[in-house]
Short mmCIF file of C-alpha atoms in Angstrom, two decimals:
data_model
loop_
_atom_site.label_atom_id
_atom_site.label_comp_id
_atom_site.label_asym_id
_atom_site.label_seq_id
_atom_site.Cartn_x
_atom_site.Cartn_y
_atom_site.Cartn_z
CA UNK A 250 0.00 0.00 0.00
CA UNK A 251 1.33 3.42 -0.88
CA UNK A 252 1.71 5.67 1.68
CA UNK A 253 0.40 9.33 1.53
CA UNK A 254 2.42 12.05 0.49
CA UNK A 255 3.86 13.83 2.57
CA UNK A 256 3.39 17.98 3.08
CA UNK A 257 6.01 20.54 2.97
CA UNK A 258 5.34 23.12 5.66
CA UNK A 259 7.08 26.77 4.53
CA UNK A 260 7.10 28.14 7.77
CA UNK A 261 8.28 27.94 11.21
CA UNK A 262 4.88 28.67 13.01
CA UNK A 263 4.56 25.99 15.52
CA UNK A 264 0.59 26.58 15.57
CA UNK A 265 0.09 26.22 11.80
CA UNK A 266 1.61 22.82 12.55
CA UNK A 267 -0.12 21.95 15.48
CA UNK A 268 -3.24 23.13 13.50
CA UNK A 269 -2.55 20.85 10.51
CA UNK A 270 -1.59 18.01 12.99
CA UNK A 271 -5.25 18.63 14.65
CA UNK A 272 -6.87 17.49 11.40
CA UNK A 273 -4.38 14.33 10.87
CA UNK A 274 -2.19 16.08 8.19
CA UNK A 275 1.49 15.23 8.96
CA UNK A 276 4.08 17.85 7.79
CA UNK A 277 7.75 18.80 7.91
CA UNK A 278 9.10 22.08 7.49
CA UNK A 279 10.98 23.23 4.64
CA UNK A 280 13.08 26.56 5.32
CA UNK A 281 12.49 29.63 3.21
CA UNK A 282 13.01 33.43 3.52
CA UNK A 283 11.28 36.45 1.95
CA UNK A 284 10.14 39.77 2.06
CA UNK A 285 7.50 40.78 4.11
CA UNK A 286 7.68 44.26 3.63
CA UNK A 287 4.51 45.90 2.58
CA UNK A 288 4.69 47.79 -0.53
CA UNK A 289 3.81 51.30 -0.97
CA UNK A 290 -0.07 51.50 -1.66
CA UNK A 291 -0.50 47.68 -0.87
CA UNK A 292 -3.88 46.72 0.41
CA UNK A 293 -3.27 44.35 3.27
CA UNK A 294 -5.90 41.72 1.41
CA UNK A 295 -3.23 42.06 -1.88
CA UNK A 296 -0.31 42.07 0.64
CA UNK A 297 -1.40 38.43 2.46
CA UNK A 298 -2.11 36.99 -0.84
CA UNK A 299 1.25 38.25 -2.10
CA UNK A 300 3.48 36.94 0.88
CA UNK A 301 2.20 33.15 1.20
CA UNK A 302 2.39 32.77 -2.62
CA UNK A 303 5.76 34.30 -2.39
CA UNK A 304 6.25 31.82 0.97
CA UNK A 305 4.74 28.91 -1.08
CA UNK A 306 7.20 29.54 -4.17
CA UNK A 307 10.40 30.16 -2.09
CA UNK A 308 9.14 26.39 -0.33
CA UNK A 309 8.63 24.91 -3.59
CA UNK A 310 11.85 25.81 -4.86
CA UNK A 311 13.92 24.49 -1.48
CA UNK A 312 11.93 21.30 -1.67
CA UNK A 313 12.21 18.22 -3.88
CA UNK A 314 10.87 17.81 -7.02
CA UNK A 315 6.97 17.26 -7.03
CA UNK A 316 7.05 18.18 -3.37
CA UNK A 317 3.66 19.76 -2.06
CA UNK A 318 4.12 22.47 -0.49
CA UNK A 319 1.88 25.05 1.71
CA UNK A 320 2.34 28.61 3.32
CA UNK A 321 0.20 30.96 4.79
CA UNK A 322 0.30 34.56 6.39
CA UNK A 323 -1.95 36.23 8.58
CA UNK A 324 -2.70 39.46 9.29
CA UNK A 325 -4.62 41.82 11.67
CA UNK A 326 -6.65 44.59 9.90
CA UNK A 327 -8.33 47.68 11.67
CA UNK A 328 -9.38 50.97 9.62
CA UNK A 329 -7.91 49.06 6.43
CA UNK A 330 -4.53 49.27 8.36
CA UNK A 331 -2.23 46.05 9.10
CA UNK A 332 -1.24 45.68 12.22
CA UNK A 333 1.79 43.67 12.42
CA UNK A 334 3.76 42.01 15.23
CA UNK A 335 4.51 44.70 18.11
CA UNK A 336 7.82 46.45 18.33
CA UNK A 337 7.80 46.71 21.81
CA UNK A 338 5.77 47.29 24.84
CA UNK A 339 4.23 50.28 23.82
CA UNK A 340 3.39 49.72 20.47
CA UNK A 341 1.85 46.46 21.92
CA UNK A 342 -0.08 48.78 24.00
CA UNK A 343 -1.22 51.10 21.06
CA UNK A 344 -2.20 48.44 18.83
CA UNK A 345 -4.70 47.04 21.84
CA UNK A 346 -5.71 50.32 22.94
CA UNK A 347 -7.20 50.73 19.40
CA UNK A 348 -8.54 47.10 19.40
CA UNK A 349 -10.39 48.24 22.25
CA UNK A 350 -14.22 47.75 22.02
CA UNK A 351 -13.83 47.92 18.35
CA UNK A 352 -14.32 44.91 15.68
CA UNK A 353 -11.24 44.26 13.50
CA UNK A 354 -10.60 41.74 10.34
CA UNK A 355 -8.19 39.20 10.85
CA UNK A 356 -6.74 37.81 7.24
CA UNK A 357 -5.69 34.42 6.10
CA UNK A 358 -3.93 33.55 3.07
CA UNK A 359 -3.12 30.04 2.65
CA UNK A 360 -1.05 28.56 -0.71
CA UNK A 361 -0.45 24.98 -1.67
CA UNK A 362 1.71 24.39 -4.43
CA UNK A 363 3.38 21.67 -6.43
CA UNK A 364 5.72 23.01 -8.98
CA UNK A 365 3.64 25.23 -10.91
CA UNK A 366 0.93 24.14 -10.43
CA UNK A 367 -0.60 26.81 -6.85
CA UNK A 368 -4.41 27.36 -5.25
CA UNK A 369 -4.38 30.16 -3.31
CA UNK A 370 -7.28 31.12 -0.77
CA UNK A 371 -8.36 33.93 1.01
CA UNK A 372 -10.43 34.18 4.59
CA UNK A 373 -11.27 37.05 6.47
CA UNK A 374 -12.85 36.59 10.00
CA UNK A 375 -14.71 39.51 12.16
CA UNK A 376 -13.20 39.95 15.28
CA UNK A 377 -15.32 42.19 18.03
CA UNK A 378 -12.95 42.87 21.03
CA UNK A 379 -14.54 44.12 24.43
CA UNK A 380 -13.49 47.08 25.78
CA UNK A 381 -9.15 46.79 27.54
CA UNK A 382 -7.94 48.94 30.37
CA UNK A 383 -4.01 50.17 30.15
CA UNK A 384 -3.38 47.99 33.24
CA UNK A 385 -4.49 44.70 32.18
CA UNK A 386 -3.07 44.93 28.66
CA UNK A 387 0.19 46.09 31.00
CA UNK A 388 -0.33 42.79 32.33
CA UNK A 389 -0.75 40.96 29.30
CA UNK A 390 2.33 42.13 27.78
CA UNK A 391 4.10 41.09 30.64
CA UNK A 392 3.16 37.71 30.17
CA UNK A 393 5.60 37.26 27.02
CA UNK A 394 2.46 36.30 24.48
CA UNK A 395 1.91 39.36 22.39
CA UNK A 396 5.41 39.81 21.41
CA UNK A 397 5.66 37.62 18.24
CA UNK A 398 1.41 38.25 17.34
CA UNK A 399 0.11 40.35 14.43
CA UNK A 400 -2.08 42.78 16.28
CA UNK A 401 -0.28 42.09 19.57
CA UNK A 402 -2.66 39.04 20.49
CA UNK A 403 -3.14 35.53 20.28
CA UNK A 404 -7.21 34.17 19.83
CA UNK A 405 -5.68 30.95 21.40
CA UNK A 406 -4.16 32.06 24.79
CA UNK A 407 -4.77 34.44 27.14
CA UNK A 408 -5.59 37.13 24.67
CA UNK A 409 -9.09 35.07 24.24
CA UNK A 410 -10.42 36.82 27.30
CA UNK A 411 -10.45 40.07 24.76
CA UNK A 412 -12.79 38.52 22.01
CA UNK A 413 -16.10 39.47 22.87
CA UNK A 414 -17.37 38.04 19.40
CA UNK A 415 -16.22 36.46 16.31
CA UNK A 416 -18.12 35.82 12.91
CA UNK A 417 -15.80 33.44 10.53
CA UNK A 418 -13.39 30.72 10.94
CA UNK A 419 -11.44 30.76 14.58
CA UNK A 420 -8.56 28.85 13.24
CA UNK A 421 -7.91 31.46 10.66
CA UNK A 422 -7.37 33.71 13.11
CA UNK A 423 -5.07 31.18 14.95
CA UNK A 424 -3.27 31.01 11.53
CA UNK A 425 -4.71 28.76 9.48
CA UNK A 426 -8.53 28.37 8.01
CA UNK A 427 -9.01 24.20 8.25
CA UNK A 428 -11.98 23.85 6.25
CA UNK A 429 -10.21 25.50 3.45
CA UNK A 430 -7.01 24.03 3.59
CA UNK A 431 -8.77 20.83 3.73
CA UNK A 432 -10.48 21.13 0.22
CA UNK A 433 -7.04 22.48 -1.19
CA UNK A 434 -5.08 19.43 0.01
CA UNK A 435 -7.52 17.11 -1.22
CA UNK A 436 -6.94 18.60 -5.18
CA UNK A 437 -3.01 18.06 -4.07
CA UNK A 438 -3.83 14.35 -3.18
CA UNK A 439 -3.28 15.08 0.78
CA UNK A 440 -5.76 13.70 2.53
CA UNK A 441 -6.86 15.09 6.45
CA UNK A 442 -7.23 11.65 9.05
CA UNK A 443 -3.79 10.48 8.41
CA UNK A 444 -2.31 9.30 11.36
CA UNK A 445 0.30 11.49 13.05
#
C-alpha cells in the first residue's frame, strides 16, 4: 500500500503545525526566507495573498521535485490598516488600545503548491474585542504572548479573554482556516485523518 504524500510546511509557526496536525495532516518544514515588507499602496488583502504565494514559491523551490508544499500569512486589519507584530511594549499597548471595544478583520492567506501548479485562498474573519484597560493589557504584555502576534494578540491564549465576538473561521485567526485548507489538500492528493 502506498503511503500518503507527505506535506512541505514553509514556515516555522509551531501553531500552523499543530493546527494541521489537529486534522491528521502530517508535515515537515521546509526553510524559506522572503520579504515581508509591505509595498507602498498595498492593500493588506493584496499584501497576504502576495506573501504566502511568495512563501509557497520560495518552499517549492527548497523542496524536492513534485514536493507539495503550503504557506500561509496572517494578518490583523483595523481601519484598512495592518497591524503587524509589536515592536515593543508600547506599540503592543497602542495596537490594543485601538482594538479596544472595536471589531477588527483578521486575514488568512493560505497557498499549496506543487511546482507550478498553486491554489491560493483567502479568509477574512470579524473579530469584536470588548473594551481593555491600560493595566491589564500592561499585564498581558508582561506575560511574554503578544510579542511575536500580528495585532499584539493571540485568539488561542490568554488574549481570548479580549474577544467578545467572532463571525468566521477561529482557526484562521489562529493562523490557518481548516476547512479550506482541507479542500485544497484534497486537489493536491493530501488527505486530512492520516495518522500522526
Amino acid at each position: 500500500m502506498l503511503s500518503e504524500p507527505r506535506l512541505l510546511l514553509a514556515s516555522a509557526s509551531p501553531r500552523r503545525r499543530e493546527l494541521l496536525e489537529q486534522i491528521g495532516v502530517p508535515t515537515r518544514r521546509v526553510h524559506c526566507e522572503v520579504d515581508e515588507q509591505v509595498m507602498p499602496g498595498e492593500l493588506p488583502a493584496a499584501y497576504v495573498e502576495r506573501v504566502a504565494r511568495d512563501k509557497v514559491m520560495a518552499g517549492v523551490a527548497a523542496a524536492p521535485a513534485g514536493a507539495v508544499v503550503l504557506a500561509a500569512d496572517t494578518v490583523v486589519v483595523l481601519d484598512e490598516q495592518i497591524l503587524g507584530k509589536p515592536r515593543d511594549r508600547e506599540h503592543a499597548k497602542q495596537m490594543l488600545l485601538r482594538l479596544s471595544g472595536r471589531e477588527h478583520e483578521v486575514m488568512t492567506a493560505v497557498a499549496v503548491a506543487r511546482g507550478e501548479q498553486v491554489e491560493l485562498r483567502l479568509v477574512t474573519t470579524q473579530v469584536r474585542f470588548r473594551g481593555l484597560s491600560a493595566a491589564e493589557i500592561d499585564v498581558y504584555w508582561a506575560s511574554g504572548e503578544p510579542e511575536d502576534k500580528a495585532g499584539a494578540y493571540g485568539i488561542q491564549g490568554l488574549g481570548a479573554v479580549f474577544v467578545a465576538h467572532i463571525s468566521g473561521s477561529y482557526s484562521a485567526v489562529v493562523g490557518l482556516p481548516l476547512q479550506e485548507t482541507a479542500a485544497i489538500l484534497e486537489g493536491f492528493g493530501i488527505s486530512c485523518w492520516q495518522p500522526c
